[in-house]
Amino acid sequence: ANPKQASFGTPGLGGQNHFLGVALGKAAGVELEVVPYKGTPPMVTDLVGGQLPAAISLLDGMLPQHRANRIRVVGLFSKQRSPLMPDIPTFAEQGIDVTGGDGWTGMW
């Protein structure tokens, strides 16, 4: 409704979540303002509390809130649906070609 006022939270600047949000905005034709947080917990608190309209984060931080109907996950950035949330479509399925959200973490 207000594309000039659209924003999303991210658990930090410069990471995969931040860049996927920017790519999502470009693919959707909306400039999304980035709202950085110091980690996922404070971001989820503001999302659930209504102070943040949207957020992009890893599935593990959002899944419990989604299952409790406190937030609604609208799409995944992966190429295929997650076996943890098979009812949630990918953005590609919704006509927004933003894939590359598969992350990898290692211990160094």
Short mmCIF file of N, CA, C and O in Angstrom, two decimals:
data_model
loop_
_atom_site.label_atom_id
_atom_site.label_comp_id
_atom_site.label_asym_id
_atom_site.label_seq_id
_atom_site.Cartn_x
_atom_site.Cartn_y
_atom_site.Cartn_z
N ALA A 1 0.82 -1.20 0.00
CA ALA A 1 0.00 0.00 0.00
C ALA A 1 0.86 1.26 0.00
O ALA A 1 0.49 2.27 -0.58
N ASN A 2 2.01 1.21 0.69
CA ASN A 2 2.90 2.36 0.80
C ASN A 2 4.33 1.95 0.44
O ASN A 2 5.18 1.83 1.32
N PRO A 3 4.62 1.75 -0.84
CA PRO A 3 5.93 1.24 -1.22
C PRO A 3 7.09 2.14 -0.81
O PRO A 3 8.20 1.66 -0.60
N LYS A 4 6.87 3.43 -0.65
CA LYS A 4 7.95 4.34 -0.24
C LYS A 4 8.27 4.20 1.25
O LYS A 4 9.27 4.69 1.72
N GLN A 5 7.39 3.53 2.00
CA GLN A 5 7.58 3.38 3.44
C GLN A 5 7.87 1.93 3.83
O GLN A 5 7.84 1.60 5.00
N ALA A 6 8.13 1.08 2.85
CA ALA A 6 8.34 -0.35 3.13
C ALA A 6 9.70 -0.56 3.78
O ALA A 6 10.69 0.08 3.43
N SER A 7 9.74 -1.46 4.75
CA SER A 7 11.00 -1.77 5.43
C SER A 7 10.98 -3.23 5.89
O SER A 7 9.93 -3.86 5.94
N PHE A 8 12.16 -3.72 6.22
CA PHE A 8 12.29 -5.06 6.77
C PHE A 8 13.43 -5.07 7.78
O PHE A 8 14.40 -4.33 7.64
N GLY A 9 13.31 -5.92 8.78
CA GLY A 9 14.36 -6.09 9.76
C GLY A 9 15.31 -7.19 9.34
O GLY A 9 14.92 -8.14 8.66
N THR A 10 16.53 -7.06 9.77
CA THR A 10 17.55 -8.08 9.52
C THR A 10 18.41 -8.19 10.78
O THR A 10 18.63 -7.19 11.46
N PRO A 11 18.87 -9.39 11.11
CA PRO A 11 19.65 -9.55 12.34
C PRO A 11 21.08 -9.03 12.23
O PRO A 11 21.96 -9.44 12.97
N GLY A 12 21.35 -8.13 11.32
CA GLY A 12 22.67 -7.53 11.16
C GLY A 12 22.84 -7.02 9.74
O GLY A 12 22.13 -7.42 8.83
N LEU A 13 23.77 -6.10 9.56
CA LEU A 13 24.04 -5.55 8.23
C LEU A 13 25.11 -6.35 7.50
O LEU A 13 26.02 -6.88 8.12
N GLY A 14 24.98 -6.40 6.20
CA GLY A 14 26.02 -6.98 5.37
C GLY A 14 25.99 -8.49 5.23
O GLY A 14 26.85 -9.05 4.56
N GLY A 15 25.04 -9.14 5.82
CA GLY A 15 24.96 -10.60 5.73
C GLY A 15 23.97 -11.05 4.68
O GLY A 15 23.36 -10.25 3.95
N GLN A 16 23.78 -12.34 4.62
CA GLN A 16 22.90 -12.94 3.62
C GLN A 16 21.47 -12.43 3.74
O GLN A 16 20.82 -12.12 2.74
N ASN A 17 20.95 -12.30 4.97
CA ASN A 17 19.58 -11.83 5.16
C ASN A 17 19.41 -10.42 4.62
O ASN A 17 18.41 -10.10 3.97
N HIS A 18 20.38 -9.55 4.88
CA HIS A 18 20.35 -8.18 4.40
C HIS A 18 20.30 -8.16 2.87
O HIS A 18 19.44 -7.50 2.27
N PHE A 19 21.19 -8.88 2.24
CA PHE A 19 21.26 -8.87 0.78
C PHE A 19 20.05 -9.53 0.12
O PHE A 19 19.60 -9.09 -0.93
N LEU A 20 19.50 -10.55 0.75
CA LEU A 20 18.28 -11.16 0.20
C LEU A 20 17.10 -10.19 0.27
O LEU A 20 16.27 -10.15 -0.63
N GLY A 21 17.03 -9.40 1.33
CA GLY A 21 15.98 -8.39 1.43
C GLY A 21 16.08 -7.33 0.35
O GLY A 21 15.08 -6.94 -0.25
N VAL A 22 17.30 -6.89 0.09
CA VAL A 22 17.51 -5.91 -0.98
C VAL A 22 17.14 -6.52 -2.33
O VAL A 22 16.47 -5.89 -3.15
N ALA A 23 17.56 -7.77 -2.55
CA ALA A 23 17.22 -8.45 -3.81
C ALA A 23 15.72 -8.65 -3.96
O ALA A 23 15.16 -8.50 -5.05
N LEU A 24 15.04 -8.97 -2.86
CA LEU A 24 13.59 -9.13 -2.89
C LEU A 24 12.92 -7.82 -3.29
O LEU A 24 12.02 -7.80 -4.13
N GLY A 25 13.35 -6.73 -2.70
CA GLY A 25 12.79 -5.43 -3.04
C GLY A 25 12.98 -5.10 -4.51
O GLY A 25 12.05 -4.63 -5.18
N LYS A 26 14.17 -5.34 -5.02
CA LYS A 26 14.44 -5.07 -6.44
C LYS A 26 13.56 -5.94 -7.34
O LYS A 26 13.00 -5.45 -8.32
N ALA A 27 13.45 -7.21 -7.01
CA ALA A 27 12.64 -8.13 -7.83
C ALA A 27 11.16 -7.75 -7.79
O ALA A 27 10.45 -7.92 -8.77
N ALA A 28 10.70 -7.21 -6.66
CA ALA A 28 9.31 -6.82 -6.51
C ALA A 28 9.05 -5.39 -6.97
O ALA A 28 7.90 -4.95 -7.02
N GLY A 29 10.13 -4.66 -7.28
CA GLY A 29 9.98 -3.27 -7.72
C GLY A 29 9.69 -2.30 -6.60
O GLY A 29 9.08 -1.26 -6.81
N VAL A 30 10.15 -2.64 -5.38
CA VAL A 30 9.92 -1.80 -4.21
C VAL A 30 11.26 -1.58 -3.52
O VAL A 30 12.03 -2.52 -3.32
N GLU A 31 11.54 -0.33 -3.17
CA GLU A 31 12.77 -0.06 -2.43
C GLU A 31 12.49 -0.29 -0.94
O GLU A 31 11.73 0.45 -0.32
N LEU A 32 13.09 -1.34 -0.40
CA LEU A 32 12.87 -1.69 1.00
C LEU A 32 13.97 -1.08 1.88
O LEU A 32 15.15 -1.30 1.62
N GLU A 33 13.57 -0.36 2.90
CA GLU A 33 14.53 0.17 3.85
C GLU A 33 14.97 -0.95 4.80
O GLU A 33 14.14 -1.71 5.29
N VAL A 34 16.25 -1.03 5.06
CA VAL A 34 16.80 -2.05 5.95
C VAL A 34 16.82 -1.51 7.38
O VAL A 34 17.30 -0.41 7.64
N VAL A 35 16.27 -2.30 8.31
CA VAL A 35 16.29 -1.96 9.73
C VAL A 35 17.19 -2.99 10.41
O VAL A 35 16.77 -4.13 10.64
N PRO A 36 18.45 -2.62 10.70
CA PRO A 36 19.36 -3.60 11.30
C PRO A 36 19.13 -3.79 12.79
O PRO A 36 18.79 -2.84 13.51
N TYR A 37 19.30 -5.02 13.24
CA TYR A 37 19.20 -5.37 14.66
C TYR A 37 20.49 -6.04 15.10
O TYR A 37 21.25 -6.53 14.28
N LYS A 38 20.69 -6.06 16.39
CA LYS A 38 21.83 -6.77 16.97
C LYS A 38 21.40 -8.19 17.29
O LYS A 38 21.22 -8.56 18.44
N GLY A 39 21.16 -8.97 16.24
CA GLY A 39 20.77 -10.37 16.41
C GLY A 39 19.29 -10.61 16.17
O GLY A 39 18.48 -9.69 16.05
N THR A 40 18.95 -11.89 16.12
CA THR A 40 17.58 -12.30 15.82
C THR A 40 16.60 -12.06 16.96
O THR A 40 15.48 -11.60 16.71
N PRO A 41 16.92 -12.37 18.22
CA PRO A 41 15.91 -12.22 19.28
C PRO A 41 15.28 -10.83 19.38
O PRO A 41 14.04 -10.73 19.43
N PRO A 42 16.04 -9.72 19.38
CA PRO A 42 15.36 -8.42 19.46
C PRO A 42 14.54 -8.11 18.21
O PRO A 42 13.50 -7.46 18.28
N MET A 43 14.98 -8.61 17.06
CA MET A 43 14.23 -8.40 15.83
C MET A 43 12.88 -9.12 15.90
O MET A 43 11.84 -8.55 15.56
N VAL A 44 12.90 -10.37 16.35
CA VAL A 44 11.66 -11.15 16.45
C VAL A 44 10.72 -10.52 17.48
O VAL A 44 9.51 -10.46 17.28
N THR A 45 11.26 -10.00 18.57
CA THR A 45 10.44 -9.33 19.58
C THR A 45 9.70 -8.15 18.97
O THR A 45 8.49 -7.99 19.18
N ASP A 46 10.39 -7.34 18.18
CA ASP A 46 9.74 -6.19 17.54
C ASP A 46 8.77 -6.63 16.45
O ASP A 46 7.72 -6.00 16.26
N LEU A 47 9.07 -7.70 15.75
CA LEU A 47 8.17 -8.22 14.72
C LEU A 47 6.87 -8.71 15.35
O LEU A 47 5.78 -8.34 14.92
N VAL A 48 6.99 -9.52 16.39
CA VAL A 48 5.81 -10.04 17.08
C VAL A 48 5.02 -8.91 17.73
O VAL A 48 3.79 -8.91 17.73
N GLY A 49 5.72 -7.91 18.25
CA GLY A 49 5.07 -6.79 18.93
C GLY A 49 4.48 -5.75 17.99
O GLY A 49 3.83 -4.81 18.45
N GLY A 50 4.71 -5.89 16.70
CA GLY A 50 4.13 -4.96 15.74
C GLY A 50 4.92 -3.70 15.48
O GLY A 50 4.48 -2.81 14.75
N GLN A 51 6.13 -3.59 16.05
CA GLN A 51 6.96 -2.41 15.79
C GLN A 51 7.74 -2.54 14.48
O GLN A 51 8.31 -1.56 14.01
N LEU A 52 7.77 -3.72 13.92
CA LEU A 52 8.50 -4.00 12.68
C LEU A 52 7.53 -4.68 11.73
O LEU A 52 6.91 -5.68 12.10
N PRO A 53 7.38 -4.16 10.50
CA PRO A 53 6.37 -4.74 9.60
C PRO A 53 6.79 -6.05 8.96
O PRO A 53 5.93 -6.87 8.60
N ALA A 54 8.09 -6.28 8.80
CA ALA A 54 8.56 -7.49 8.13
C ALA A 54 9.99 -7.77 8.56
O ALA A 54 10.69 -6.88 9.05
N ALA A 55 10.43 -9.01 8.38
CA ALA A 55 11.79 -9.38 8.73
C ALA A 55 12.26 -10.51 7.83
O ALA A 55 11.45 -11.28 7.32
N ILE A 56 13.57 -10.58 7.66
CA ILE A 56 14.17 -11.67 6.91
C ILE A 56 15.23 -12.28 7.81
O ILE A 56 16.14 -11.60 8.29
N SER A 57 15.07 -13.58 8.06
CA SER A 57 15.98 -14.26 8.97
C SER A 57 15.98 -15.74 8.67
O SER A 57 15.23 -16.22 7.82
N LEU A 58 16.81 -16.46 9.38
CA LEU A 58 16.86 -17.90 9.23
C LEU A 58 15.58 -18.53 9.76
O LEU A 58 14.90 -17.98 10.63
N LEU A 59 15.27 -19.68 9.25
CA LEU A 59 14.04 -20.39 9.60
C LEU A 59 13.95 -20.70 11.09
O LEU A 59 12.88 -20.59 11.69
N ASP A 60 15.06 -21.05 11.72
CA ASP A 60 15.00 -21.46 13.12
C ASP A 60 14.52 -20.36 14.05
O ASP A 60 13.86 -20.63 15.05
N GLY A 61 14.79 -19.11 13.72
CA GLY A 61 14.33 -18.01 14.56
C GLY A 61 12.86 -17.67 14.36
O GLY A 61 12.23 -17.08 15.23
N MET A 62 12.31 -18.07 13.24
CA MET A 62 10.94 -17.71 12.90
C MET A 62 9.94 -18.86 13.08
O MET A 62 8.76 -18.62 13.31
N LEU A 63 10.40 -20.07 12.97
CA LEU A 63 9.52 -21.23 13.00
C LEU A 63 8.64 -21.31 14.25
O LEU A 63 7.43 -21.49 14.14
N PRO A 64 9.18 -21.14 15.47
CA PRO A 64 8.31 -21.21 16.65
C PRO A 64 7.23 -20.12 16.66
O PRO A 64 6.09 -20.38 17.04
N GLN A 65 7.57 -18.93 16.19
CA GLN A 65 6.59 -17.83 16.16
C GLN A 65 5.53 -18.08 15.08
O GLN A 65 4.36 -17.76 15.27
N HIS A 66 5.95 -18.67 13.97
CA HIS A 66 5.01 -19.02 12.91
C HIS A 66 4.03 -20.09 13.40
O HIS A 66 2.82 -19.98 13.20
N ARG A 67 4.55 -21.11 14.04
CA ARG A 67 3.70 -22.20 14.54
C ARG A 67 2.74 -21.74 15.62
O ARG A 67 1.66 -22.30 15.78
N ALA A 68 3.13 -20.71 16.36
CA ALA A 68 2.26 -20.17 17.41
C ALA A 68 1.31 -19.09 16.86
O ALA A 68 0.61 -18.45 17.62
N ASN A 69 1.32 -18.89 15.54
CA ASN A 69 0.47 -17.89 14.86
C ASN A 69 0.74 -16.47 15.33
O ASN A 69 -0.16 -15.63 15.33
N ARG A 70 1.98 -16.18 15.71
CA ARG A 70 2.35 -14.82 16.10
C ARG A 70 2.88 -14.03 14.90
O ARG A 70 2.82 -12.81 14.90
N ILE A 71 3.43 -14.75 13.93
CA ILE A 71 3.88 -14.13 12.68
C ILE A 71 3.43 -15.03 11.53
O ILE A 71 3.04 -16.18 11.75
N ARG A 72 3.52 -14.51 10.34
CA ARG A 72 3.17 -15.30 9.17
C ARG A 72 4.35 -15.28 8.22
O ARG A 72 4.78 -14.22 7.76
N VAL A 73 4.91 -16.44 7.95
CA VAL A 73 6.00 -16.57 6.99
C VAL A 73 5.35 -16.58 5.61
O VAL A 73 4.49 -17.40 5.33
N VAL A 74 5.78 -15.66 4.75
CA VAL A 74 5.13 -15.52 3.45
C VAL A 74 5.92 -16.17 2.31
O VAL A 74 5.37 -16.39 1.24
N GLY A 75 7.19 -16.47 2.53
CA GLY A 75 7.95 -17.11 1.46
C GLY A 75 9.35 -17.47 1.89
O GLY A 75 9.88 -16.93 2.87
N LEU A 76 9.90 -18.41 1.16
CA LEU A 76 11.27 -18.88 1.40
C LEU A 76 12.14 -18.53 0.21
O LEU A 76 11.68 -18.54 -0.93
N PHE A 77 13.39 -18.24 0.45
CA PHE A 77 14.33 -17.87 -0.60
C PHE A 77 15.02 -19.06 -1.24
O PHE A 77 15.84 -18.90 -2.12
N SER A 78 14.71 -20.25 -0.81
CA SER A 78 15.36 -21.44 -1.36
C SER A 78 14.71 -21.86 -2.68
O SER A 78 13.66 -21.37 -3.06
N LYS A 79 15.36 -22.77 -3.37
CA LYS A 79 14.84 -23.24 -4.65
C LYS A 79 13.68 -24.20 -4.46
O LYS A 79 12.83 -24.33 -5.33
N GLN A 80 13.65 -24.89 -3.32
CA GLN A 80 12.59 -25.85 -3.03
C GLN A 80 11.98 -25.53 -1.66
O GLN A 80 12.63 -24.92 -0.82
N ARG A 81 10.77 -25.99 -1.45
CA ARG A 81 10.13 -25.82 -0.15
C ARG A 81 10.90 -26.57 0.93
O ARG A 81 11.51 -27.58 0.68
N SER A 82 10.81 -26.07 2.13
CA SER A 82 11.47 -26.70 3.26
C SER A 82 10.64 -27.86 3.79
O SER A 82 9.42 -27.72 3.93
N PRO A 83 11.27 -28.99 4.12
CA PRO A 83 10.51 -30.07 4.73
C PRO A 83 9.97 -29.69 6.11
O PRO A 83 9.02 -30.29 6.60
N LEU A 84 10.54 -28.66 6.74
CA LEU A 84 10.05 -28.19 8.04
C LEU A 84 8.78 -27.36 7.89
O LEU A 84 7.99 -27.24 8.83
N MET A 85 8.60 -26.75 6.71
CA MET A 85 7.43 -25.90 6.47
C MET A 85 6.93 -26.14 5.04
O MET A 85 6.96 -25.24 4.21
N PRO A 86 6.45 -27.33 4.76
CA PRO A 86 6.05 -27.62 3.38
C PRO A 86 4.87 -26.80 2.88
O PRO A 86 4.65 -26.71 1.67
N ASP A 87 4.15 -26.16 3.78
CA ASP A 87 3.02 -25.33 3.39
C ASP A 87 3.42 -23.92 2.95
O ASP A 87 2.60 -23.17 2.42
N ILE A 88 4.68 -23.55 3.15
CA ILE A 88 5.15 -22.21 2.78
C ILE A 88 5.81 -22.27 1.41
O ILE A 88 6.81 -22.97 1.22
N PRO A 89 5.30 -21.51 0.44
CA PRO A 89 5.90 -21.53 -0.89
C PRO A 89 7.20 -20.74 -0.95
O PRO A 89 7.45 -19.87 -0.12
N THR A 90 7.98 -21.04 -1.95
CA THR A 90 9.18 -20.25 -2.20
C THR A 90 8.76 -18.95 -2.88
O THR A 90 7.65 -18.86 -3.44
N PHE A 91 9.63 -17.95 -2.87
CA PHE A 91 9.32 -16.72 -3.59
C PHE A 91 9.26 -16.99 -5.09
O PHE A 91 8.45 -16.38 -5.80
N ALA A 92 10.08 -17.89 -5.59
CA ALA A 92 10.06 -18.23 -7.01
C ALA A 92 8.69 -18.78 -7.41
O ALA A 92 8.17 -18.45 -8.48
N GLU A 93 8.10 -19.60 -6.56
CA GLU A 93 6.75 -20.12 -6.83
C GLU A 93 5.72 -19.00 -6.90
O GLU A 93 4.69 -19.14 -7.56
N GLN A 94 5.99 -17.91 -6.20
CA GLN A 94 5.06 -16.78 -6.16
C GLN A 94 5.35 -15.75 -7.25
O GLN A 94 4.77 -14.67 -7.26
N GLY A 95 6.27 -16.09 -8.15
CA GLY A 95 6.58 -15.21 -9.27
C GLY A 95 7.64 -14.18 -8.99
O GLY A 95 7.85 -13.27 -9.79
N ILE A 96 8.32 -14.28 -7.87
CA ILE A 96 9.42 -13.36 -7.54
C ILE A 96 10.71 -14.17 -7.58
O ILE A 96 10.96 -15.00 -6.70
N ASP A 97 11.51 -13.93 -8.59
CA ASP A 97 12.70 -14.75 -8.81
C ASP A 97 13.87 -14.28 -7.94
O ASP A 97 14.74 -13.55 -8.40
N VAL A 98 13.83 -14.66 -6.69
CA VAL A 98 14.93 -14.38 -5.76
C VAL A 98 15.27 -15.70 -5.08
O VAL A 98 14.64 -16.09 -4.11
N THR A 99 16.20 -16.41 -5.64
CA THR A 99 16.67 -17.63 -5.00
C THR A 99 18.13 -17.44 -4.63
O THR A 99 18.72 -16.42 -4.94
N GLY A 100 18.69 -18.38 -4.00
CA GLY A 100 20.06 -18.24 -3.53
C GLY A 100 20.08 -18.02 -2.04
O GLY A 100 21.04 -17.52 -1.49
N GLY A 101 18.99 -18.39 -1.41
CA GLY A 101 18.89 -18.22 0.02
C GLY A 101 19.36 -19.41 0.82
O GLY A 101 19.28 -19.42 2.02
N ASP A 102 19.85 -20.42 0.15
CA ASP A 102 20.37 -21.56 0.88
C ASP A 102 21.68 -21.14 1.55
O ASP A 102 22.60 -20.68 0.90
N GLY A 103 21.73 -21.26 2.85
CA GLY A 103 22.92 -20.85 3.58
C GLY A 103 23.78 -22.04 3.99
O GLY A 103 23.34 -23.17 3.98
N TRP A 104 24.99 -21.74 4.33
CA TRP A 104 25.91 -22.76 4.78
C TRP A 104 26.68 -22.17 5.94
O TRP A 104 27.12 -21.03 5.89
N THR A 105 26.81 -22.95 6.99
CA THR A 105 27.56 -22.51 8.16
C THR A 105 28.56 -23.58 8.54
O THR A 105 28.27 -24.76 8.49
N GLY A 106 29.75 -23.14 8.91
CA GLY A 106 30.77 -24.08 9.33
C GLY A 106 31.46 -23.56 10.58
O GLY A 106 31.32 -22.40 10.96
N MET A 107 32.21 -24.41 11.22
CA MET A 107 32.99 -24.00 12.38
C MET A 107 34.43 -23.87 11.92
O MET A 107 34.97 -24.78 11.28
N TRP A 108 35.03 -22.76 12.23
CA TRP A 108 36.39 -22.49 11.76
C TRP A 108 37.35 -22.48 12.91
O TRP A 108 37.06 -22.03 13.96
#
